[in-house]
Amino acid sequence: PSIVSRTDHVNFFTGRSLRTLLERSGFRVMRIHREGFFWPHLRLHTTLGRTQIGRHWANTLRTSFPSQASELIALCSK
């Protein structure tokens, strides 16, 4: 089963789609920051996130593949 069918709190956005949604809601987007790396397996993601080398790999991969960031953080004003 897809992750989408197993949870109700996960939303998948690109930087562009998040910016569009926020701007349509009346926010001015000043910056969108990408954080982490989306490991496709939850146990792998959890295990690697607990170690310094795992977090380092995630940051390196996020830089190389920004579309695979696990989190988008938007700095906005209204």
CSV table of N, CA and C in Angstrom, one decimal:
chain,number,residue,atom,x,y,z
A,1,PRO,N,0.8,-1.2,0.0
A,1,PRO,CA,0.0,0.0,0.0
A,1,PRO,C,0.9,1.3,0.0
A,2,SER,N,0.3,2.3,-0.6
A,2,SER,CA,1.0,3.6,-0.7
A,2,SER,C,1.0,4.3,0.7
A,3,ILE,N,2.0,5.1,1.0
A,3,ILE,CA,2.0,5.9,2.2
A,3,ILE,C,0.8,6.8,2.3
A,4,VAL,N,0.3,7.2,1.1
A,4,VAL,CA,-0.8,8.1,1.1
A,4,VAL,C,-2.1,7.4,1.6
A,5,SER,N,-2.2,6.1,1.4
A,5,SER,CA,-3.4,5.4,1.8
A,5,SER,C,-3.3,5.0,3.3
A,6,ARG,N,-2.2,5.1,3.9
A,6,ARG,CA,-2.0,4.7,5.3
A,6,ARG,C,-2.0,5.8,6.3
A,7,THR,N,-2.0,7.0,5.9
A,7,THR,CA,-1.9,8.1,6.8
A,7,THR,C,-2.8,9.3,6.3
A,8,ASP,N,-3.2,10.1,7.3
A,8,ASP,CA,-4.0,11.2,7.0
A,8,ASP,C,-3.3,12.6,7.3
A,9,HIS,N,-2.1,12.5,7.7
A,9,HIS,CA,-1.4,13.7,8.0
A,9,HIS,C,-0.1,14.0,7.2
A,10,VAL,N,0.0,13.3,6.1
A,10,VAL,CA,1.2,13.6,5.2
A,10,VAL,C,0.7,14.3,4.0
A,11,ASN,N,1.4,15.4,3.6
A,11,ASN,CA,1.0,16.1,2.4
A,11,ASN,C,2.3,16.2,1.6
A,12,PHE,N,2.2,16.0,0.3
A,12,PHE,CA,3.4,16.1,-0.6
A,12,PHE,C,3.3,17.3,-1.4
A,13,PHE,N,4.3,18.2,-1.2
A,13,PHE,CA,4.4,19.5,-1.8
A,13,PHE,C,5.8,19.6,-2.5
A,14,THR,N,5.8,20.3,-3.6
A,14,THR,CA,7.1,20.8,-4.2
A,14,THR,C,7.2,22.2,-3.6
A,15,GLY,N,8.4,22.7,-3.7
A,15,GLY,CA,8.6,24.1,-3.3
A,15,GLY,C,7.6,25.1,-4.0
A,16,ARG,N,7.4,24.8,-5.3
A,16,ARG,CA,6.5,25.7,-6.1
A,16,ARG,C,5.1,25.5,-5.6
A,17,SER,N,4.6,24.3,-5.4
A,17,SER,CA,3.2,24.1,-5.0
A,17,SER,C,2.9,24.6,-3.6
A,18,LEU,N,3.9,24.5,-2.7
A,18,LEU,CA,3.7,25.1,-1.4
A,18,LEU,C,3.7,26.6,-1.5
A,19,ARG,N,4.6,27.2,-2.2
A,19,ARG,CA,4.6,28.7,-2.4
A,19,ARG,C,3.3,29.1,-3.0
A,20,THR,N,2.8,28.4,-4.0
A,20,THR,CA,1.5,28.8,-4.6
A,20,THR,C,0.3,28.8,-3.6
A,21,LEU,N,0.3,27.7,-2.8
A,21,LEU,CA,-0.8,27.5,-1.8
A,21,LEU,C,-0.7,28.7,-0.8
A,22,LEU,N,0.5,29.0,-0.3
A,22,LEU,CA,0.6,30.0,0.7
A,22,LEU,C,0.3,31.4,0.1
A,23,GLU,N,0.7,31.7,-1.1
A,23,GLU,CA,0.4,33.0,-1.7
A,23,GLU,C,-1.1,33.1,-2.0
A,24,ARG,N,-1.7,32.0,-2.4
A,24,ARG,CA,-3.2,32.1,-2.6
A,24,ARG,C,-3.9,32.3,-1.3
A,25,SER,N,-3.3,31.9,-0.2
A,25,SER,CA,-3.9,32.1,1.2
A,25,SER,C,-3.6,33.4,1.8
A,26,GLY,N,-2.9,34.3,1.0
A,26,GLY,CA,-2.6,35.6,1.5
A,26,GLY,C,-1.3,35.9,2.1
A,27,PHE,N,-0.4,34.9,2.1
A,27,PHE,CA,0.9,35.0,2.7
A,27,PHE,C,1.9,35.5,1.6
A,28,ARG,N,2.9,36.2,2.1
A,28,ARG,CA,4.1,36.6,1.2
A,28,ARG,C,5.2,35.7,1.6
A,29,VAL,N,5.7,34.8,0.7
A,29,VAL,CA,6.7,33.9,1.0
A,29,VAL,C,8.1,34.5,0.8
A,30,MET,N,8.8,34.6,1.9
A,30,MET,CA,10.2,35.2,1.8
A,30,MET,C,11.2,34.1,1.5
A,31,ARG,N,11.0,32.9,2.0
A,31,ARG,CA,12.0,31.8,1.8
A,31,ARG,C,11.4,30.5,2.0
A,32,ILE,N,11.8,29.5,1.2
A,32,ILE,CA,11.5,28.1,1.5
A,32,ILE,C,12.7,27.3,1.6
A,33,HIS,N,12.9,26.7,2.8
A,33,HIS,CA,14.1,25.9,3.1
A,33,HIS,C,13.7,24.4,3.1
A,34,ARG,N,14.6,23.7,2.5
A,34,ARG,CA,14.5,22.2,2.5
A,34,ARG,C,15.3,21.6,3.6
A,35,GLU,N,14.7,20.6,4.2
A,35,GLU,CA,15.3,19.9,5.4
A,35,GLU,C,15.2,18.4,5.2
A,36,GLY,N,16.3,17.7,5.6
A,36,GLY,CA,16.2,16.3,5.6
A,36,GLY,C,16.2,15.7,4.2
A,37,PHE,N,16.1,14.4,4.2
A,37,PHE,CA,16.0,13.6,2.9
A,37,PHE,C,14.9,12.6,3.1
A,38,PHE,N,14.1,12.4,2.2
A,38,PHE,CA,13.0,11.4,2.3
A,38,PHE,C,13.5,10.0,1.9
A,39,TRP,N,13.8,9.2,3.0
A,39,TRP,CA,14.2,7.8,2.8
A,39,TRP,C,12.9,7.1,2.6
A,40,PRO,N,12.8,6.2,1.5
A,40,PRO,CA,11.5,5.6,1.2
A,40,PRO,C,11.0,4.5,2.2
A,41,HIS,N,11.8,4.2,3.2
A,41,HIS,CA,11.5,3.2,4.1
A,41,HIS,C,11.6,3.8,5.5
A,42,LEU,N,10.5,3.7,6.3
A,42,LEU,CA,10.4,4.4,7.6
A,42,LEU,C,11.4,3.9,8.6
A,43,ARG,N,11.6,2.6,8.7
A,43,ARG,CA,12.6,2.1,9.6
A,43,ARG,C,14.0,2.6,9.3
A,44,LEU,N,14.4,2.6,8.0
A,44,LEU,CA,15.7,3.2,7.5
A,44,LEU,C,15.8,4.7,7.9
A,45,HIS,N,14.7,5.4,7.6
A,45,HIS,CA,14.7,6.8,7.9
A,45,HIS,C,14.9,7.1,9.4
A,46,THR,N,14.2,6.3,10.2
A,46,THR,CA,14.3,6.5,11.7
A,46,THR,C,15.7,6.1,12.2
A,47,THR,N,16.2,5.0,11.7
A,47,THR,CA,17.5,4.5,12.2
A,47,THR,C,18.6,5.5,11.7
A,48,LEU,N,18.6,5.9,10.5
A,48,LEU,CA,19.7,6.8,10.0
A,48,LEU,C,19.6,8.2,10.7
A,49,GLY,N,18.4,8.6,11.0
A,49,GLY,CA,18.2,9.9,11.6
A,49,GLY,C,18.7,10.0,13.0
A,50,ARG,N,19.0,8.9,13.6
A,50,ARG,CA,19.5,8.8,15.0
A,50,ARG,C,21.0,8.9,15.1
A,51,THR,N,21.7,8.8,13.9
A,51,THR,CA,23.1,8.8,13.9
A,51,THR,C,23.6,10.1,13.2
A,52,GLN,N,24.8,10.5,13.7
A,52,GLN,CA,25.4,11.7,13.0
A,52,GLN,C,25.7,11.4,11.6
A,53,ILE,N,26.3,10.3,11.3
A,53,ILE,CA,26.6,10.0,9.9
A,53,ILE,C,25.4,9.8,9.0
A,54,GLY,N,24.3,9.3,9.6
A,54,GLY,CA,23.0,9.2,8.9
A,54,GLY,C,22.5,10.6,8.5
A,55,ARG,N,22.5,11.5,9.5
A,55,ARG,CA,22.1,12.9,9.2
A,55,ARG,C,23.0,13.6,8.2
A,56,HIS,N,24.3,13.3,8.3
A,56,HIS,CA,25.2,13.9,7.3
A,56,HIS,C,24.8,13.4,5.9
A,57,TRP,N,24.6,12.1,5.7
A,57,TRP,CA,24.2,11.5,4.4
A,57,TRP,C,22.9,12.2,3.9
A,58,ALA,N,22.0,12.3,4.8
A,58,ALA,CA,20.7,13.0,4.5
A,58,ALA,C,20.9,14.4,4.0
A,59,ASN,N,21.7,15.1,4.7
A,59,ASN,CA,22.0,16.5,4.2
A,59,ASN,C,22.7,16.6,2.9
A,60,THR,N,23.7,15.6,2.7
A,60,THR,CA,24.4,15.6,1.4
A,60,THR,C,23.4,15.2,0.3
A,61,LEU,N,22.6,14.2,0.5
A,61,LEU,CA,21.6,13.8,-0.5
A,61,LEU,C,20.6,14.9,-0.8
A,62,ARG,N,20.2,15.6,0.3
A,62,ARG,CA,19.2,16.7,0.1
A,62,ARG,C,19.8,17.8,-0.8
A,63,THR,N,21.1,18.0,-0.7
A,63,THR,CA,21.7,19.0,-1.5
A,63,THR,C,21.8,18.6,-2.9
A,64,SER,N,22.1,17.3,-3.1
A,64,SER,CA,22.2,16.7,-4.5
A,64,SER,C,20.8,16.5,-5.2
A,65,PHE,N,19.8,16.2,-4.3
A,65,PHE,CA,18.5,15.9,-4.9
A,65,PHE,C,17.4,16.7,-4.1
A,66,PRO,N,17.3,18.0,-4.3
A,66,PRO,CA,16.5,18.9,-3.5
A,66,PRO,C,15.0,18.5,-3.5
A,67,SER,N,14.6,17.8,-4.6
A,67,SER,CA,13.2,17.5,-4.7
A,67,SER,C,12.8,16.3,-3.8
A,68,GLN,N,13.8,15.7,-3.2
A,68,GLN,CA,13.6,14.6,-2.3
A,68,GLN,C,13.6,15.0,-0.8
A,69,ALA,N,13.6,16.3,-0.5
A,69,ALA,CA,13.7,16.8,0.9
A,69,ALA,C,12.5,16.2,1.6
A,70,SER,N,12.7,15.9,2.9
A,70,SER,CA,11.6,15.3,3.6
A,70,SER,C,10.7,16.4,4.2
A,71,GLU,N,11.2,17.6,4.3
A,71,GLU,CA,10.5,18.7,4.9
A,71,GLU,C,10.7,20.0,4.1
A,72,LEU,N,9.7,20.8,4.0
A,72,LEU,CA,9.8,22.2,3.4
A,72,LEU,C,9.4,23.1,4.5
A,73,ILE,N,10.2,24.1,4.8
A,73,ILE,CA,9.9,25.1,5.9
A,73,ILE,C,9.8,26.4,5.2
A,74,ALA,N,8.6,27.0,5.3
A,74,ALA,CA,8.4,28.3,4.7
A,74,ALA,C,8.4,29.4,5.7
A,75,LEU,N,9.2,30.5,5.3
A,75,LEU,CA,9.3,31.7,6.1
A,75,LEU,C,8.3,32.7,5.4
A,76,CYS,N,7.3,33.1,6.1
A,76,CYS,CA,6.2,33.9,5.4
A,76,CYS,C,5.9,35.1,6.3
A,77,SER,N,5.2,36.0,5.7
A,77,SER,CA,4.6,37.1,6.4
A,77,SER,C,3.2,37.3,5.9
A,78,LYS,N,2.3,38.0,6.6
A,78,LYS,CA,1.0,38.2,6.2
A,78,LYS,C,0.6,39.7,6.3
